[in-house]
Short mmCIF file of C-alpha atoms and ligand atoms in Angstrom, two decimals:
data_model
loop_
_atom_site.label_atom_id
_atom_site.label_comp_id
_atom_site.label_asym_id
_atom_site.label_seq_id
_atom_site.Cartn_x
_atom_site.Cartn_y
_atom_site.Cartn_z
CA UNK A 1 269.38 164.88 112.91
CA UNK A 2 271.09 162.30 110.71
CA UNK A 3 270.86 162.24 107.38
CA UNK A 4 268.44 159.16 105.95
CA UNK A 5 269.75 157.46 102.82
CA UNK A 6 268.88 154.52 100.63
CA UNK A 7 270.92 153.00 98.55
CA UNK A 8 270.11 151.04 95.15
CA UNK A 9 272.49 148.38 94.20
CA UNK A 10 274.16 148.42 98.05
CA UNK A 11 275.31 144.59 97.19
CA UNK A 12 277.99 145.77 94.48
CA UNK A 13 281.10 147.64 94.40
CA UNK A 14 280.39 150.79 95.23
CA UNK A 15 276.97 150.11 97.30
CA UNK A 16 279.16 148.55 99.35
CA UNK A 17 281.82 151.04 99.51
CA UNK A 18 279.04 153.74 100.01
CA UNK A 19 278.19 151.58 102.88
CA UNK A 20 281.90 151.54 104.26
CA UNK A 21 282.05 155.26 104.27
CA UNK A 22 278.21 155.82 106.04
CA UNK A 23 280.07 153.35 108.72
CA UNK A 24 282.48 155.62 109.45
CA UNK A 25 279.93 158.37 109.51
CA UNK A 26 277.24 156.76 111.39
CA UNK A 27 276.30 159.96 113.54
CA UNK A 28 275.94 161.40 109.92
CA UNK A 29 273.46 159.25 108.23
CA UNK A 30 271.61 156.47 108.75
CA UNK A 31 270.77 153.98 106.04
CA UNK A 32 266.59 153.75 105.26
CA UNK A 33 266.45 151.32 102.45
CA UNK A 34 269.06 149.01 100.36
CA UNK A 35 268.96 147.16 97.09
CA UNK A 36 270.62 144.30 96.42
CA UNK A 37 269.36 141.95 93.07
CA UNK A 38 270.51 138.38 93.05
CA UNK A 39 273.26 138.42 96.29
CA UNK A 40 271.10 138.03 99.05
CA UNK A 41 274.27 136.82 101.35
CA UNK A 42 275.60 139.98 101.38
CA UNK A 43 272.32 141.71 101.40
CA UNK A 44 271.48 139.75 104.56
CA UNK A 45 274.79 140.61 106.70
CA UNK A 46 274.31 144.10 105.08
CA UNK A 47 270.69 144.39 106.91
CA UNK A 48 271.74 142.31 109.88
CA UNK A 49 274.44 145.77 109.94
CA UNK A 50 272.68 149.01 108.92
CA UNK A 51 268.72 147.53 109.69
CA UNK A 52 266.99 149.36 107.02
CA UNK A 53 263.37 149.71 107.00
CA UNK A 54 262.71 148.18 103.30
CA UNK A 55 265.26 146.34 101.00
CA UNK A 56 264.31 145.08 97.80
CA UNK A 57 265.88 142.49 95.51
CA UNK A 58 265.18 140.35 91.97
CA UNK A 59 261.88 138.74 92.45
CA UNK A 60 259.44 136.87 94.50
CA UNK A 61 261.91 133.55 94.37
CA UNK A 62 265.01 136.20 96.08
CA UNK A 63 262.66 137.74 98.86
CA UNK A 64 261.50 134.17 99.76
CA UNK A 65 265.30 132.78 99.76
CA UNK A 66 266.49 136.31 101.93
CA UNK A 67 262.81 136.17 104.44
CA UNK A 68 264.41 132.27 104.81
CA UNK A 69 268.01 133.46 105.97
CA UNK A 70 266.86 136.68 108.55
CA UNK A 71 266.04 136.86 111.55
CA UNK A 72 262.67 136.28 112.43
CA UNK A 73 262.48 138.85 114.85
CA UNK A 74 263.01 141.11 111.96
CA UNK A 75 260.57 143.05 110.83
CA UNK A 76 261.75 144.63 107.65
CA UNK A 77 259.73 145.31 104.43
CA UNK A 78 260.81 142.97 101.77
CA UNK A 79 259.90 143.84 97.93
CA UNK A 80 260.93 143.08 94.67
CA UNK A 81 261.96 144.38 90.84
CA UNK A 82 261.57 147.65 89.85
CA UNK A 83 258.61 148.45 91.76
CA UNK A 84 260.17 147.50 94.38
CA UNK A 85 263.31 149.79 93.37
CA UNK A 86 261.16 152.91 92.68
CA UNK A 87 259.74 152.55 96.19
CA UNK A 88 263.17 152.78 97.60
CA UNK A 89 264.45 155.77 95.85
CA UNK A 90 261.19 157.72 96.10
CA UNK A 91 260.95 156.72 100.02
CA UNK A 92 259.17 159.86 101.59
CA UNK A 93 261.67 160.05 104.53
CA UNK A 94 265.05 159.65 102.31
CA UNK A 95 267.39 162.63 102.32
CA UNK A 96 269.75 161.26 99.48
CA UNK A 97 269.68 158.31 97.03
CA UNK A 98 272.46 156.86 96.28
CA UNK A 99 271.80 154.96 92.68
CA UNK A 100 274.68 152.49 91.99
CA UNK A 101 272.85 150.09 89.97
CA UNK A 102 274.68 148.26 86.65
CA UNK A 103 273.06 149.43 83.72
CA UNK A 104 269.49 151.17 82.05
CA UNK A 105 267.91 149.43 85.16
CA UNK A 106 269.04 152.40 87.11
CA UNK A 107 266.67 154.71 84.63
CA UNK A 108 263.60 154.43 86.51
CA UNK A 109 264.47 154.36 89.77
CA UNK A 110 266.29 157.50 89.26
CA UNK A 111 263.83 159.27 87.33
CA UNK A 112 261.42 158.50 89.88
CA UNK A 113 263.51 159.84 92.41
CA UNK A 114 264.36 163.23 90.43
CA UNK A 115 260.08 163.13 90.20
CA UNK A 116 260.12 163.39 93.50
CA UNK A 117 262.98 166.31 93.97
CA UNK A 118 265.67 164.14 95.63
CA UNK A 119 269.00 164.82 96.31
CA UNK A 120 270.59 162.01 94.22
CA UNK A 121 273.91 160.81 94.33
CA UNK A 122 274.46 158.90 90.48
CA UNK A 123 276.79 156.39 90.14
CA UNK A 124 275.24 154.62 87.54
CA UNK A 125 276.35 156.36 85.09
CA UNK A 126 274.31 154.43 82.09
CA UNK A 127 270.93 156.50 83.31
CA UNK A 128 272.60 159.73 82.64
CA UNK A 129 273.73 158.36 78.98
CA UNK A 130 270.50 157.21 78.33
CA UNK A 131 268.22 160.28 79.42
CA UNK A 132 270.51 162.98 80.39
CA UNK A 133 268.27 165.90 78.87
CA UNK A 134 265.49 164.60 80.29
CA UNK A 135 266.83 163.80 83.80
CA UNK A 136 268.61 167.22 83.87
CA UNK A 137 265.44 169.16 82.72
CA UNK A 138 262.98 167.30 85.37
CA UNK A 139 266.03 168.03 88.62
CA UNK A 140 265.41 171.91 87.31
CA UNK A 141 261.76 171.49 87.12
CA UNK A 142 261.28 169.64 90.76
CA UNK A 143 264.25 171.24 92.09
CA UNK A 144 265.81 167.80 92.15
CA UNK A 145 270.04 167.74 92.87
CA UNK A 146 271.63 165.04 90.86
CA UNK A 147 275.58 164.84 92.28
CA UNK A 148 277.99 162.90 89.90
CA UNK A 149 279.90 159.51 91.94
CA UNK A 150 282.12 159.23 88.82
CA UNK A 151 285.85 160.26 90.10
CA UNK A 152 286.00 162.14 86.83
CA UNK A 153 282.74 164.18 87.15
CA UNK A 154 283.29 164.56 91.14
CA UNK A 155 287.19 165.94 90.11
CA UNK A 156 285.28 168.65 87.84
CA UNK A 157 282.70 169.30 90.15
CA UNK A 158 285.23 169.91 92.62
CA UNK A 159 287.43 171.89 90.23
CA UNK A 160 284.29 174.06 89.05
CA UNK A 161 283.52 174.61 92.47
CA UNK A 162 283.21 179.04 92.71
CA UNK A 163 283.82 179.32 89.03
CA UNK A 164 281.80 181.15 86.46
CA UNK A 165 280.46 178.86 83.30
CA UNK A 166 281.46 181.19 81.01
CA UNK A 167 285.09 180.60 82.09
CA UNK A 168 285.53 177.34 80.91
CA UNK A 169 287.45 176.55 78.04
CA UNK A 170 287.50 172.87 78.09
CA UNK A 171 286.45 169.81 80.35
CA UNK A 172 289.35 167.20 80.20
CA UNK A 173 288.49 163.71 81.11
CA UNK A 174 291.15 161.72 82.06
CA UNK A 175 291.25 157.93 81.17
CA UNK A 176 293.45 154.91 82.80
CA UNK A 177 293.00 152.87 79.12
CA UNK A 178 291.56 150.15 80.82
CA UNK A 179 293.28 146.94 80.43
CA UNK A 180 294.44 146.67 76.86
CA UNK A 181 295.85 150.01 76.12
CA UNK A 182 298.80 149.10 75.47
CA UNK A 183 297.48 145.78 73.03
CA UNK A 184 298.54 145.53 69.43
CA UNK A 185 295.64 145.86 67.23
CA UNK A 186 296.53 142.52 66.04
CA UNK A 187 296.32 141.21 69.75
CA UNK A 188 293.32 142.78 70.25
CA UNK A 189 291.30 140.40 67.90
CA UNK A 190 292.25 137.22 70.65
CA UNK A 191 291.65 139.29 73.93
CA UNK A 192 290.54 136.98 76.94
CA UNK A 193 287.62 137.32 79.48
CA UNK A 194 290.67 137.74 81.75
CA UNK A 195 292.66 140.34 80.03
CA UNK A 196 289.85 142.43 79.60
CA UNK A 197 288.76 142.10 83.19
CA UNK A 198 292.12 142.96 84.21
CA UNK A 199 292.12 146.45 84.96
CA UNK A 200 295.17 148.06 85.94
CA UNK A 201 294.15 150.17 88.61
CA UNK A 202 290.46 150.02 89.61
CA UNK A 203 288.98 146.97 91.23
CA UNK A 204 285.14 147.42 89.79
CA UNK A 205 282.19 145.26 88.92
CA UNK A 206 282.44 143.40 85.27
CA UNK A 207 280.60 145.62 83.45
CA UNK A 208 282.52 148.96 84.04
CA UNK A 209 285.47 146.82 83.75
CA UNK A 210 284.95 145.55 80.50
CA UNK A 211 283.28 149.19 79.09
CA UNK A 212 286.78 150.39 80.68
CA UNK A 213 288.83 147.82 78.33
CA UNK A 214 286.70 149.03 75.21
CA UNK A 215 287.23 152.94 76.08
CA UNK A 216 283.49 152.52 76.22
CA UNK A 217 283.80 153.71 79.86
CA UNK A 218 285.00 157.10 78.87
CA UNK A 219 283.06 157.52 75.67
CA UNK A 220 279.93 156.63 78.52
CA UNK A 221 281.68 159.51 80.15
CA UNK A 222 281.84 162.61 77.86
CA UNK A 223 278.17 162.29 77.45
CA UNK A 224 277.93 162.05 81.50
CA UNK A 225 279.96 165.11 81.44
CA UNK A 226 277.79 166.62 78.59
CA UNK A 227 274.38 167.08 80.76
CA UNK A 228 276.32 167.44 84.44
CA UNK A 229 278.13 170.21 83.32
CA UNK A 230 275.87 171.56 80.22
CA UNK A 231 278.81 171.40 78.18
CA UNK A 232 278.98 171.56 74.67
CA UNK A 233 280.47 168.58 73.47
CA UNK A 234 283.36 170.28 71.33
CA UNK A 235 284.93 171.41 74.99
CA UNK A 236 285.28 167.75 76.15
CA UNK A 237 288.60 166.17 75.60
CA UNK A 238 289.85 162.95 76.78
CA UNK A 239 293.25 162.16 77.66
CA UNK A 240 295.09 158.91 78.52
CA UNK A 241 296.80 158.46 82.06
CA UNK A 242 297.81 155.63 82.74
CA UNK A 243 298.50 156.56 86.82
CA UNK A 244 295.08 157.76 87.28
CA UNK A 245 295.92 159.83 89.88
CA UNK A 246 294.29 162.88 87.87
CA UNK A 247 290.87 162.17 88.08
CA UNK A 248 290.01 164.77 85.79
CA UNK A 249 290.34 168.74 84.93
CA UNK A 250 289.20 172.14 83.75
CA UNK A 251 291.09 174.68 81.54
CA UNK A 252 290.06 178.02 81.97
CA UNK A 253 289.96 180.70 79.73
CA UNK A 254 293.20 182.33 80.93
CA UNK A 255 295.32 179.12 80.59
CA UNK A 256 294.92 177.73 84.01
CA UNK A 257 294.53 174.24 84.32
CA UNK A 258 292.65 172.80 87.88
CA UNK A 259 292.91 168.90 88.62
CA UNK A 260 291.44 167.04 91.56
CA UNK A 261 294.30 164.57 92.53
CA UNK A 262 293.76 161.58 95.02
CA UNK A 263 294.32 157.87 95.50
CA UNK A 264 292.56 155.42 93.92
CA UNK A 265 290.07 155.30 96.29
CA UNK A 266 286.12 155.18 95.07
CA UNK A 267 285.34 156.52 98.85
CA UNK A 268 286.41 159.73 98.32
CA UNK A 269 283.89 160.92 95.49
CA UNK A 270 281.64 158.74 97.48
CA UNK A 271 282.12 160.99 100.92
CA UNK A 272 282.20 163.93 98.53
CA UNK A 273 278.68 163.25 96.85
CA UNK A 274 277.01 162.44 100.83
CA UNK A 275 278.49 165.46 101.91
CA UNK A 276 278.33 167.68 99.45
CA UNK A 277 278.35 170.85 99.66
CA UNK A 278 280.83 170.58 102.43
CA UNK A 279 284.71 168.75 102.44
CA UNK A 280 284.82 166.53 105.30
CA UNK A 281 287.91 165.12 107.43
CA UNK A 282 288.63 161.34 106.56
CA UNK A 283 291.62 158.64 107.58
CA UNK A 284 291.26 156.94 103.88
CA UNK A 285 295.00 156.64 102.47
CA UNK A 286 296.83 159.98 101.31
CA UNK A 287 298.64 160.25 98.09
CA UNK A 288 302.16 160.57 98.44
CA UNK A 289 303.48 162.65 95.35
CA UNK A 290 306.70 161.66 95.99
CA UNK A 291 306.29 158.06 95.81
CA UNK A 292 304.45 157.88 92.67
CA UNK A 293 307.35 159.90 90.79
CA UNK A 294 305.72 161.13 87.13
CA UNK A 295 302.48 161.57 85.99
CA UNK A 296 302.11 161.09 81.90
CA UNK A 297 299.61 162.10 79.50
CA UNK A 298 299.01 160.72 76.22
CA UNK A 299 295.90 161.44 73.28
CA UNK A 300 293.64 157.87 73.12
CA UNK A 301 294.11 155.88 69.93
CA UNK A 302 290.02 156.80 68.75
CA UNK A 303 291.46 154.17 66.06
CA UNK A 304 292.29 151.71 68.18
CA UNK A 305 289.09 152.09 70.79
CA UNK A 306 286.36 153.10 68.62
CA UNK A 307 283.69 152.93 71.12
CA UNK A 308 284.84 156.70 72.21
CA UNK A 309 284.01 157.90 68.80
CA UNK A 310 280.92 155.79 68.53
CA UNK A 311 280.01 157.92 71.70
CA UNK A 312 280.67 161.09 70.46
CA UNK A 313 278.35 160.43 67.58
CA UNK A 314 276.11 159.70 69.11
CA UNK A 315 276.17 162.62 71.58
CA UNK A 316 276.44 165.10 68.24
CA UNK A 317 272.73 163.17 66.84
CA UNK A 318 271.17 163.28 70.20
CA UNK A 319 267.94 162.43 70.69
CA UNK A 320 267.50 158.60 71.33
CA UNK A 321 270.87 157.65 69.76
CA UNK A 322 273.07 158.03 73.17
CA UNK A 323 270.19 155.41 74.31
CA UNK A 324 270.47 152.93 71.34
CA UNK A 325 274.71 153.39 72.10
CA UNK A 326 274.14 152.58 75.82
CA UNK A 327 271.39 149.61 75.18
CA UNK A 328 273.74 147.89 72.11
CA UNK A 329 276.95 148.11 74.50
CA UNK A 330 275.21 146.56 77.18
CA UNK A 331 274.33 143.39 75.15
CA UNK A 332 277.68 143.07 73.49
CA UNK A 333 279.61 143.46 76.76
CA UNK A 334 277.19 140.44 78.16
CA UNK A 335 277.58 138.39 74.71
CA UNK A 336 281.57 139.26 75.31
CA UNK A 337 281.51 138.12 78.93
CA UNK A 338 279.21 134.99 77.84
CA UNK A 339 281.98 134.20 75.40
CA UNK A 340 279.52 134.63 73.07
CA UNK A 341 281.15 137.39 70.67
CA UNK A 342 284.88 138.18 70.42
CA UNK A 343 286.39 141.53 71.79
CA UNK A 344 286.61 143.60 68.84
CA UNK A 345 282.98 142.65 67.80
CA UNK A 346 281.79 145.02 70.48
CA UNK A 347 282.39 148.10 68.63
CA UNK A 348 281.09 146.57 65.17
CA UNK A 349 277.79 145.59 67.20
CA UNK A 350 277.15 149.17 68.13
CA UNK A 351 278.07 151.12 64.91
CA UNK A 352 275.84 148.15 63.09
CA UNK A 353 272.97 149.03 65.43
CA UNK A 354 273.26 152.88 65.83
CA UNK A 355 273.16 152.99 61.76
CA UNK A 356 269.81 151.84 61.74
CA UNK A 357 267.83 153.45 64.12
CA UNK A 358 266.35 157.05 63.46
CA UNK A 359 266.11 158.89 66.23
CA UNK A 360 263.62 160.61 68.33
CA UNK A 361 264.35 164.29 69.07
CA UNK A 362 262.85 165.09 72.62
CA UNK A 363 262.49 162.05 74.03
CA UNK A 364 259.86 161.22 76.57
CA UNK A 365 260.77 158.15 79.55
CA UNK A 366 258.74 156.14 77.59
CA UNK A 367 260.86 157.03 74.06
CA UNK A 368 263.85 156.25 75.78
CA UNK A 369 262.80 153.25 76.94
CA UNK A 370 261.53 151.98 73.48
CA UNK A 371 264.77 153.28 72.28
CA UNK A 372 266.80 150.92 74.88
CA UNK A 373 264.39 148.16 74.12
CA UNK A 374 265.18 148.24 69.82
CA UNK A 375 268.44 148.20 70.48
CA UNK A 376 268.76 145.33 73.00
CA UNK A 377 266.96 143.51 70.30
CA UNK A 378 268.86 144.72 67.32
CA UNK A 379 271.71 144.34 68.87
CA UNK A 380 271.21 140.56 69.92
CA UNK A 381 270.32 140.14 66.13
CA UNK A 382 273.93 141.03 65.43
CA UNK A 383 275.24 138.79 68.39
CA UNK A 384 273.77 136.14 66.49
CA UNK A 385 274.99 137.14 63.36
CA UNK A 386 278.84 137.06 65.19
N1 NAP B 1 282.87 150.28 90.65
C1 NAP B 1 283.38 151.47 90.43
O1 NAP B 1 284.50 151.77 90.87
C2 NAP B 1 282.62 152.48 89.62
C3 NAP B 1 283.19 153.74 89.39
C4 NAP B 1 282.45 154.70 88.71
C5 NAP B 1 281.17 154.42 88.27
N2 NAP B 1 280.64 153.18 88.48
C6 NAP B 1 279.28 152.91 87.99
O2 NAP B 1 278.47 152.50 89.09
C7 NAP B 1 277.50 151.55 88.66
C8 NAP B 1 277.65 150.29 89.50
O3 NAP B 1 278.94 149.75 89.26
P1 NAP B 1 279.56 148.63 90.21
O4 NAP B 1 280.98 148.47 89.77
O5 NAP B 1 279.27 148.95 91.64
O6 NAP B 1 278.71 147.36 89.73
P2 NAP B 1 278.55 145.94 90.44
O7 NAP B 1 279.64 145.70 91.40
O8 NAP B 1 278.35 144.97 89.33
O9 NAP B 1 277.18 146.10 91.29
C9 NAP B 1 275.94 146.27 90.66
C10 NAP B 1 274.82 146.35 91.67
O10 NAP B 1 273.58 146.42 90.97
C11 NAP B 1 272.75 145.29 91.32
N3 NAP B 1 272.05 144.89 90.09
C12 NAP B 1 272.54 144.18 89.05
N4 NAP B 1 271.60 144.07 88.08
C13 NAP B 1 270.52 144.74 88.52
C14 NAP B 1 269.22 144.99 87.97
N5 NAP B 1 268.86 144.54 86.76
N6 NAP B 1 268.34 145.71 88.70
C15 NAP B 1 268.67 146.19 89.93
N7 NAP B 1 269.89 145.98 90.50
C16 NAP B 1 270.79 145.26 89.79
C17 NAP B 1 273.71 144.25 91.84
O11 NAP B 1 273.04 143.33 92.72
P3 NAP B 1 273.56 141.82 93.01
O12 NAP B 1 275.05 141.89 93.06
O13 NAP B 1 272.93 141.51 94.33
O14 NAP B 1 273.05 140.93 91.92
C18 NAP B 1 274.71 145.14 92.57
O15 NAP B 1 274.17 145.55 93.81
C19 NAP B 1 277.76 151.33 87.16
O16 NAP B 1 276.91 152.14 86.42
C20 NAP B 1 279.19 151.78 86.98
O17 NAP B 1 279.47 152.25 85.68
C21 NAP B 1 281.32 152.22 89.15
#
């Protein structure tokens, strides 16, 4: 029996590389539903491929513009927004959902499915920020399986993989350093669109991209990392390397060190998340050690970047502050990418908005979401203010 999967946001970069990798595996799975939002061209060719039973996009206007373009012998069940979304990643027949939406828009979807004791496979790594405890707690309660797409949580998965908790002594997150590691802070204050978009190793969508330049990305991360792995925060370190062949480690408490290595290749976590619990042959590109020559490590500049320690704060507060970090971010890196607010206003934007919410211990959904919702507004306050 194949495996049935859906797949929420199967018009971006990794939908579509989740899609490259079911291809190759089509005895395997089969796809049941896809999301797309706005890009109904590639939604179209992607149904016209993989002929999923419901796909959903933006809003009435979208499912009008992609009903126009199919086939009419096609029968397919169009729907729209988050409804539309939840139906998708709570589909009764669905084996695994694969959420790889950009931003809190992945929240419900994924709640929803962990509601309905799914076996999730989480890209979006914003849903975890937001509502970790909650998301974790509910996969125990419904005996839900949320599987990390992240290279970095994959790599500890993998490396975590027949070892005792109380073994670890430290998580260590490795981090390319985005773009503009290597920027002056003096050239930091005139970064372009471009340079930040300019990421030296991974080809992603805009928003990861940009969260990557900021050191956002891995600050995004450690919290990630924090409800995956029920770690406590202190045992998460982050390092800087620049190859980004590590995609991340464990040190154990006898000294050992374990690292996933692999190319830069988003289809490998991908495969290992559909898979999971089982390693599976592939023909993607093999690292050749030789070739690459040195691997280097360096500590991140938390001067330099503060986004990581903005996200460390507000991991150590809790409650609705990882939500208020993830919801301010989200509307500076748009205002940045609207040319609306300069680079190194990000950061400010956040810290300025985190200092004035108090947060809610035990959040509910519906906390978290008011949470998100202050903070998009706060935080366009400040945009203003820029
Ligand atoms: N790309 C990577 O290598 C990578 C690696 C690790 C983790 N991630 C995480 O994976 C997630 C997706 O990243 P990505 O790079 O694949 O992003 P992306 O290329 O920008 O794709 C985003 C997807 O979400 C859809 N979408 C956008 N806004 C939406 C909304 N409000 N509601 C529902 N769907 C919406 C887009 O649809 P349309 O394009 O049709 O508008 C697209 O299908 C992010 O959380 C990111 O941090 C990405």
């Amino acid at each position: 029996m194949r495996k049935k999967v859906a797949i929420l946001g199967s018009t971006g970069s990794i939908g579509q590389q989740t899609l490259e990798v079911i291809r190759k595996y089509s005895n395997e799975f089969e796809v049941v539903g896809l999301s797309g939002w706005e890009n109904t061209a590639s939604l179209k060719e992607q149904i016209s491929l993989f002929r999923p039973k419901v796909a959903v996009v933006k809003n009435e206007y979208t499912v009008r513009k992609l009903k126009k373009d199919l086939d009419n012998s096609s029968d397919i069940k169009l729907l729209w927004g988050t409804e539309g979304l939840v139906k998708i990643s709570t589909l009764e027949e669905a084996d695994i959902i694969v959420v790889a939406i950009t931003g809190i828009a992945s929240l419900i979807p994924t709640f929803e499915a962990v509601k309905k004791g799914k076996k999730i496979a989480l890209a979006s790594k914003e849903a975890m920020v937001a509502a970790g405890e909650l998301l974790v707690n509910e996969a125990k309660l419904r005996n839900a399986k949320i599987l990390p797409i992240d290279s970095e949580h994959s790599a500890i998965l993998q490396c975590l993989k027949n070892e005792q908790k109380d073994c670890i002594e430290k998580i260590i997150l490795t981090a390319s350093g985005g773009a503009l590691y290597d920027f002056t802070e003096t050239a930091l204050k005139n970064v372009s669109i471009e340079d930040a978009l300019n990421h030296p190793t991974w080809k992603m969508g805009k928003k990861v991209t940009i969260d990557s330049a900021t050191l956002m990305n891995k600050g995004l991360e450690v919290i990630e990392a924090k409800w995956f792995f029920n770690i406590p925060v202190n045992k998460i370190e982050i390092v800087i390397h620049p190859q980004s062949y590590i995609h991340s480690m464990v040190q154990f408490i006898d000294g050992t060190i374990l690292a996933q290595i692999s190319e830069h290749d988003m289809k490998i976590p991908i495969q290992y998340a559909l898979f999971y619990p089982n390693r599976t042959i592939n023909n993607f590109s093999r690292l050749e050690l030789t070739k690459i020559g040195q691997l280097t490590f360096k500590k991140p500049n938390f001067n330099k970047f503060p986004c990581i320690k903005l996200a460390y704060q507000a991991l150590e507060i809790g409650g609705t502050m990882p939500a208020v970090l993830n919801g301010a971010n989200e509307i500076a890196v748009n205002a940045f990418l609207d040319s609306q607010i300069s680079f190194s206003a990000i950061p400010l934007i956040i810290q300025n908005t985190m200092k004035e919410h108090k947060p809610k211990y035990n959040p509910n959904i519906s906390d978290i979401l008011d949470a998100d919702y202050w903070a998009r507004e706060r935080a366009l306050g400040f945009c203003i203010l820029e």
